[in-house]
PDB file of C-alpha atoms in Angstrom:
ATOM      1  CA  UNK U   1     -19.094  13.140  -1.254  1.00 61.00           C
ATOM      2  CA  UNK U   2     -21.660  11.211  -3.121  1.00 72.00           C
ATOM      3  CA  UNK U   3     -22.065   8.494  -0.934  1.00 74.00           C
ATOM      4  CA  UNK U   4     -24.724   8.476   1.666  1.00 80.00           C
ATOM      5  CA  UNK U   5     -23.368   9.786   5.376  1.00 84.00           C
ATOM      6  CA  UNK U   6     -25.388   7.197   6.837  1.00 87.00           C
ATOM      7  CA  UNK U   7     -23.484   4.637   5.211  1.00 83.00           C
ATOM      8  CA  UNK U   8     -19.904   6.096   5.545  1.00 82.00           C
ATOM      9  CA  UNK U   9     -20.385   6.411   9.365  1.00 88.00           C
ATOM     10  CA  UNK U  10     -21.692   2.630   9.678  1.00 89.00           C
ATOM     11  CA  UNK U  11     -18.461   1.900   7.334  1.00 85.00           C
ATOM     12  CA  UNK U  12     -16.102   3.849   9.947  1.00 88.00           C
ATOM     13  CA  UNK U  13     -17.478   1.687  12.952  1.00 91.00           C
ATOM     14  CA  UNK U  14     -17.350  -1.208  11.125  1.00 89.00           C
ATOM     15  CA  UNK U  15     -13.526  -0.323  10.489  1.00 88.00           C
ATOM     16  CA  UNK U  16     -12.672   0.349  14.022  1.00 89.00           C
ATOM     17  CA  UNK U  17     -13.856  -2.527  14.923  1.00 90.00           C
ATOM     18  CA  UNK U  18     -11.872  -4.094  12.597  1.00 86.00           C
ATOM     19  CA  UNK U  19      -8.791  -2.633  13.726  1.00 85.00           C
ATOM     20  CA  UNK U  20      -9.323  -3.520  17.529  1.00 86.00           C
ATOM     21  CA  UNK U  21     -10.689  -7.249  16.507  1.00 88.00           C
ATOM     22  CA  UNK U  22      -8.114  -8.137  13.615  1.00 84.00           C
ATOM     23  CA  UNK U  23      -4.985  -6.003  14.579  1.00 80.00           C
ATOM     24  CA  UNK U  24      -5.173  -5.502  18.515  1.00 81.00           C
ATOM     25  CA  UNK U  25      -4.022  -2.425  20.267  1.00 78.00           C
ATOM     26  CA  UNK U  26      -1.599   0.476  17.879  1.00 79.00           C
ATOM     27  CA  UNK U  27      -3.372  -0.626  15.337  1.00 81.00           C
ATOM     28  CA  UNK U  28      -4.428   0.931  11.601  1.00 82.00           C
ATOM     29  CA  UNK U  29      -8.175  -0.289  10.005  1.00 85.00           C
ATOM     30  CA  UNK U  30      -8.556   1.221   6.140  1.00 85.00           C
ATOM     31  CA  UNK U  31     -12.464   1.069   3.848  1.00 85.00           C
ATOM     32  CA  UNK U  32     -12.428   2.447   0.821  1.00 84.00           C
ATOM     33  CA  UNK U  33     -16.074   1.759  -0.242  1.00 80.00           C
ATOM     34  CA  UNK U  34     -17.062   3.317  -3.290  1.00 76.00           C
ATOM     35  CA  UNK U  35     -20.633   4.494  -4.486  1.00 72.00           C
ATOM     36  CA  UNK U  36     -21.193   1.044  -6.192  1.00 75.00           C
ATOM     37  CA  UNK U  37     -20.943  -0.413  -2.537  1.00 73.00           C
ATOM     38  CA  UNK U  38     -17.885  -2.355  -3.118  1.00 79.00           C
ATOM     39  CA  UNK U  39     -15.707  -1.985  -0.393  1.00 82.00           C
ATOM     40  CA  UNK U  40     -11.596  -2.269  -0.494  1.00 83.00           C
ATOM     41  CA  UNK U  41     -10.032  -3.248   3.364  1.00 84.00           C
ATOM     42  CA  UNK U  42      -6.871  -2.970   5.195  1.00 84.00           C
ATOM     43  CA  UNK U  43      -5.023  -2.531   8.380  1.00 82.00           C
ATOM     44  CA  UNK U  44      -1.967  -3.109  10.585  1.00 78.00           C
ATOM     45  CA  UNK U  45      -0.442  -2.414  13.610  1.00 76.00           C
ATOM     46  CA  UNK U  46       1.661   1.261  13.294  1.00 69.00           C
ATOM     47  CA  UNK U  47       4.478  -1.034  14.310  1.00 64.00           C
ATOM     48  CA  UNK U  48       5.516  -4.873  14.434  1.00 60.00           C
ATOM     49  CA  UNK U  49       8.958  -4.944  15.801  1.00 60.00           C
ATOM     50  CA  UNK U  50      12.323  -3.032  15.548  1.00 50.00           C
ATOM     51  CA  UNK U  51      12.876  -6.012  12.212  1.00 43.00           C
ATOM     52  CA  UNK U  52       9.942  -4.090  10.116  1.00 49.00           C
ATOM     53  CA  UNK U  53      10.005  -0.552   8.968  1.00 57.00           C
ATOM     54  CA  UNK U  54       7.273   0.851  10.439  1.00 73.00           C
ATOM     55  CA  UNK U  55       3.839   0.291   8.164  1.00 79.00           C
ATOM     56  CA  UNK U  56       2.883   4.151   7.777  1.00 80.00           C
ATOM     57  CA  UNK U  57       6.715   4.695   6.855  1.00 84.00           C
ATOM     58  CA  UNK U  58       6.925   2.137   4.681  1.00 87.00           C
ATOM     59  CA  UNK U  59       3.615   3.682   2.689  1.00 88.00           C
ATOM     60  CA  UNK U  60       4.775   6.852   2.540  1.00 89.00           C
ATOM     61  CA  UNK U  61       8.035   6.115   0.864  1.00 92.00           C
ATOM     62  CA  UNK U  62       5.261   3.974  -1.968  1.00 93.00           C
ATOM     63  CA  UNK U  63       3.065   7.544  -2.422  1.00 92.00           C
ATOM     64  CA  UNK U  64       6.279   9.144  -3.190  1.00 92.00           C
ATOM     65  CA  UNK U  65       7.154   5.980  -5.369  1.00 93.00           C
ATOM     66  CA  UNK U  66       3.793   6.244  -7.269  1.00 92.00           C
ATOM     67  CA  UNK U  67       3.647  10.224  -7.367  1.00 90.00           C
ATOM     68  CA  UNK U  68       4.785  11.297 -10.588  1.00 87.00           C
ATOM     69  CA  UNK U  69       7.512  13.569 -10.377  1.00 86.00           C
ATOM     70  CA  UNK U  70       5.509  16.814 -12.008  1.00 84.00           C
ATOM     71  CA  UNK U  71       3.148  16.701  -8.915  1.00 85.00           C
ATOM     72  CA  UNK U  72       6.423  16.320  -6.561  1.00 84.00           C
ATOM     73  CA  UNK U  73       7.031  12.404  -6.205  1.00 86.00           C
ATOM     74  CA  UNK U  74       9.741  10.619  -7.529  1.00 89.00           C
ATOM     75  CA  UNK U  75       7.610   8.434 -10.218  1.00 90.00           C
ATOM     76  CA  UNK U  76       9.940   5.243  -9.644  1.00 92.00           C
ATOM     77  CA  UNK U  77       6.772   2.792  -9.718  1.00 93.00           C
ATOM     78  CA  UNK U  78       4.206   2.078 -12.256  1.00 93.00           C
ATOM     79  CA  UNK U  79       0.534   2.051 -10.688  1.00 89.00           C
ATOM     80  CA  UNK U  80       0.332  -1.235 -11.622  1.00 92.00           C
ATOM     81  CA  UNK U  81       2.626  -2.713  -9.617  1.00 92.00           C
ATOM     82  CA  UNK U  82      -0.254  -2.550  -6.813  1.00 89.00           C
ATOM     83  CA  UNK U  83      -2.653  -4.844  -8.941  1.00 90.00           C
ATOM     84  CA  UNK U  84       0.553  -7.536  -9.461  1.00 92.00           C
ATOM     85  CA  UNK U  85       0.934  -7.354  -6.081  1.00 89.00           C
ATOM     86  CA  UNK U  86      -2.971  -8.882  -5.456  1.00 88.00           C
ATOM     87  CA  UNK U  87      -2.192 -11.570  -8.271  1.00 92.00           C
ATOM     88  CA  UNK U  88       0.606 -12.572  -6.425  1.00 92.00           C
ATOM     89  CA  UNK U  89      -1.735 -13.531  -3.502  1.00 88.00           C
ATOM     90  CA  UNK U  90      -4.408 -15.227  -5.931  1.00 90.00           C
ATOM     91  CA  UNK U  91      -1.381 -16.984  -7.692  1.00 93.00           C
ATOM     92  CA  UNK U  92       0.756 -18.326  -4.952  1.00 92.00           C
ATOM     93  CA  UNK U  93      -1.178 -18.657  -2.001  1.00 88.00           C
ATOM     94  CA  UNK U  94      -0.027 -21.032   0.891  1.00 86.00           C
ATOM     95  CA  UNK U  95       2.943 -21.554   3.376  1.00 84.00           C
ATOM     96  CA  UNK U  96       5.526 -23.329   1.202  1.00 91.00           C
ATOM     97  CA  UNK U  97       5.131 -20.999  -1.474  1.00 92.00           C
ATOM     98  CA  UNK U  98       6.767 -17.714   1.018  1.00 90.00           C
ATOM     99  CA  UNK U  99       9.876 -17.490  -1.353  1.00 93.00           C
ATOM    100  CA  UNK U 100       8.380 -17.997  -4.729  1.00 95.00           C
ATOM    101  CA  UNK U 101       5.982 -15.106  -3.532  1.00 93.00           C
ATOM    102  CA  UNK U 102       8.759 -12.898  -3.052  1.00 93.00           C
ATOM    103  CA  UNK U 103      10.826 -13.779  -6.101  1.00 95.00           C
ATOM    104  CA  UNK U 104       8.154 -12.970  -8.163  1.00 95.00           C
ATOM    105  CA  UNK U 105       7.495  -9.581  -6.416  1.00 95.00           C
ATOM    106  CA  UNK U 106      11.331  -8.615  -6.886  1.00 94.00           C
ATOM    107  CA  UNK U 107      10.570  -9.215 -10.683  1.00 95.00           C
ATOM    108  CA  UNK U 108       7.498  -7.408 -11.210  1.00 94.00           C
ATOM    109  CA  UNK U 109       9.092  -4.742  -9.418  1.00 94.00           C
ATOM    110  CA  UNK U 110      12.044  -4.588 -11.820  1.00 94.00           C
ATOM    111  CA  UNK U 111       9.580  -4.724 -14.590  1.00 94.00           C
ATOM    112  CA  UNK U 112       7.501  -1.828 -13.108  1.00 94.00           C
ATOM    113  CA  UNK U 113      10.364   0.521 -12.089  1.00 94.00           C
ATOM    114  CA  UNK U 114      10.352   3.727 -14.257  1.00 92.00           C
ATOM    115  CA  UNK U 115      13.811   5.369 -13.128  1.00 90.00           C
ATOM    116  CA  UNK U 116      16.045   2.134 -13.988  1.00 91.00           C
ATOM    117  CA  UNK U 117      18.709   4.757 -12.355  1.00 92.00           C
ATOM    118  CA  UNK U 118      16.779   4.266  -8.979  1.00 92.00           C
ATOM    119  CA  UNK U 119      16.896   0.610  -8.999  1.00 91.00           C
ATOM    120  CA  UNK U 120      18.873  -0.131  -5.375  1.00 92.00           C
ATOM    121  CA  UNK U 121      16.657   1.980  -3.794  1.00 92.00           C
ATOM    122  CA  UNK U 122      13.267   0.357  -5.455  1.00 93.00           C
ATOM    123  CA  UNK U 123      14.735  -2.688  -4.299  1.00 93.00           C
ATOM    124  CA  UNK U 124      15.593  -1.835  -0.507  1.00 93.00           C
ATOM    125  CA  UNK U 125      11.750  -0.509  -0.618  1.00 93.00           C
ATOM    126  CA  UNK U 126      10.756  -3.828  -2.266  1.00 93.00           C
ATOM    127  CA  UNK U 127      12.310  -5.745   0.707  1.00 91.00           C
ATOM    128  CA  UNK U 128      10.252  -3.811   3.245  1.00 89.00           C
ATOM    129  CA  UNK U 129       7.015  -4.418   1.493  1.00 91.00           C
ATOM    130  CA  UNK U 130       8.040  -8.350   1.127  1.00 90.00           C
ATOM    131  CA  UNK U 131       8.707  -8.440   5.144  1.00 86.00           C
ATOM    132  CA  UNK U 132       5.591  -6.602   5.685  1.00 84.00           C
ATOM    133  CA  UNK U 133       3.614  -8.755   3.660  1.00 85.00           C
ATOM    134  CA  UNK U 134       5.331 -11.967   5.114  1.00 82.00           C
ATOM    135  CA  UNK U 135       5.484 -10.740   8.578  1.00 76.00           C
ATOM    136  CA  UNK U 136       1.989  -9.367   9.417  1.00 66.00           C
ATOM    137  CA  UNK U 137      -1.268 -10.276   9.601  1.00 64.00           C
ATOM    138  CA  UNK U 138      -2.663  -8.633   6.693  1.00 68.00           C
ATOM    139  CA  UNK U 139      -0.322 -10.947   4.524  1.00 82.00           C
ATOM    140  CA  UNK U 140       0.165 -10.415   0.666  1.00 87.00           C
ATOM    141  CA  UNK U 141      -4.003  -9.453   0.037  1.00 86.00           C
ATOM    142  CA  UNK U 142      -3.870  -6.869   2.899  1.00 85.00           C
ATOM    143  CA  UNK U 143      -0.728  -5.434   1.592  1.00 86.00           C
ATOM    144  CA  UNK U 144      -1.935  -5.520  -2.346  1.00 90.00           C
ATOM    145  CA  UNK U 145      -5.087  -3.485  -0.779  1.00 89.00           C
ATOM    146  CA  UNK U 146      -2.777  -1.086   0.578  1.00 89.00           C
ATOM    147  CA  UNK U 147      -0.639  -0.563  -2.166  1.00 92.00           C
ATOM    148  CA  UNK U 148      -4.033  -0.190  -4.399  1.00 90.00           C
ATOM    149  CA  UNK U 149      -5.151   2.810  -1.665  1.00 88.00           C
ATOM    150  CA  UNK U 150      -1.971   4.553  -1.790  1.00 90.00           C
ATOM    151  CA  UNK U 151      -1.401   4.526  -5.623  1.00 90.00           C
ATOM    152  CA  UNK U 152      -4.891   6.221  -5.575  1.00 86.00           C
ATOM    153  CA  UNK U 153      -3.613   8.704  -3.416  1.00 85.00           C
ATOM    154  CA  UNK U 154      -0.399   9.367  -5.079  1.00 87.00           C
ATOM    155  CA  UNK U 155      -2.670  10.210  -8.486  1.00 81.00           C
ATOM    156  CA  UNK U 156      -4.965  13.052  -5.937  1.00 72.00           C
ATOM    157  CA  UNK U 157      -1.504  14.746  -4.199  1.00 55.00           C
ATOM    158  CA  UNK U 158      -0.776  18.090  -6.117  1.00 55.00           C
ATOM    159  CA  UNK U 159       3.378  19.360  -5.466  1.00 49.00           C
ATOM    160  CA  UNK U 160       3.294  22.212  -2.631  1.00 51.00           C
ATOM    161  CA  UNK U 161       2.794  26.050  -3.988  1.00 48.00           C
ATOM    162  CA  UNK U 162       5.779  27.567  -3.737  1.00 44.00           C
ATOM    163  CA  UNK U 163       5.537  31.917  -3.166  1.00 45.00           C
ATOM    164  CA  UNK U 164       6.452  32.613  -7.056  1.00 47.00           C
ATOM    165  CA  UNK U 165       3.412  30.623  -8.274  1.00 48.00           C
ATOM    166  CA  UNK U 166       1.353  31.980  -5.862  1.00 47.00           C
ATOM    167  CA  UNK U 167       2.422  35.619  -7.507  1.00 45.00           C
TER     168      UNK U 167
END
């Protein structure tokens, strides 16, 4: 709400373009740009093939990761598992380095898991995040960028009212 309209409207052009250029047709372009000017980007298609989980799916199962449990997540993931995720790409870049990548993703994410009780099921999501990263264009920096936007949105969502706190 600070930043100048101008400048957010120029920023959602410049994102749909990005989405039609980079990704093609069913395609997702995301610019978080703050009031400093820097700019975070994303994007995918909704949907690779019937081998990924679909991207938006996928995302919404890391919100509910991130989300704490008071504000109605499950808080299985540290926030910082998004940032390890981007060091992963610095660290390891390059073709023949596709299983180290993912090795070291499965441990961070063991490392980062809150709810050791909810390990399988951090691990089945950790396997759709490695295929995602692996499998689509946006590769491991695109992903890490994701993962950064959604654990910022997991730390905004407030649990649903129910009627007796309304009263």
């Amino acid at each position: 709400y600070k930043y100048p309209l101008d400048r957010v409207l120029n920023a959602s052009r410049v994102a749909e373009k990005v989405a039609k250029e980079t990704y093609g047709r069913d395609a997702i372009a995301v610019t978080e740009t703050t009031s400093g000017g820097q700019t975070r980007e994303t994007g995918g298609k909704w949907r690779q093939d019937d081998y990924y989980q679909p991207l938006l799916e996928t995302m919404s199962q890391v919100q509910k990761a991130f989300t704490q449990k008071e504000k109605g997540g499950d808080g299985l993931l540290s926030g910082s598992l998004a940032y390890d995720m981007r060091d992963i790409e610095i660290a390891l870049s390059g073709e023949d380095m596709q299983e180290a990548r993912a090795e070291e993703f499965q441990r961070l994410l063991k490392r980062r898991t809150l709810d050791k009780s909810q390990a399988s099921r951090v691990q089945e999501l950790g396997e759709h995040l490695i295929q995602l990263a692996e499998g689509m264009t946006m590769g491991w920096g695109g992903l890490s960028n994701w993962l950064i936007l959604v654990r910022f949105f997991s730390q905004t969502v407030t649990s649903p009212q129910t009627e007796s706190d309304a009263s």
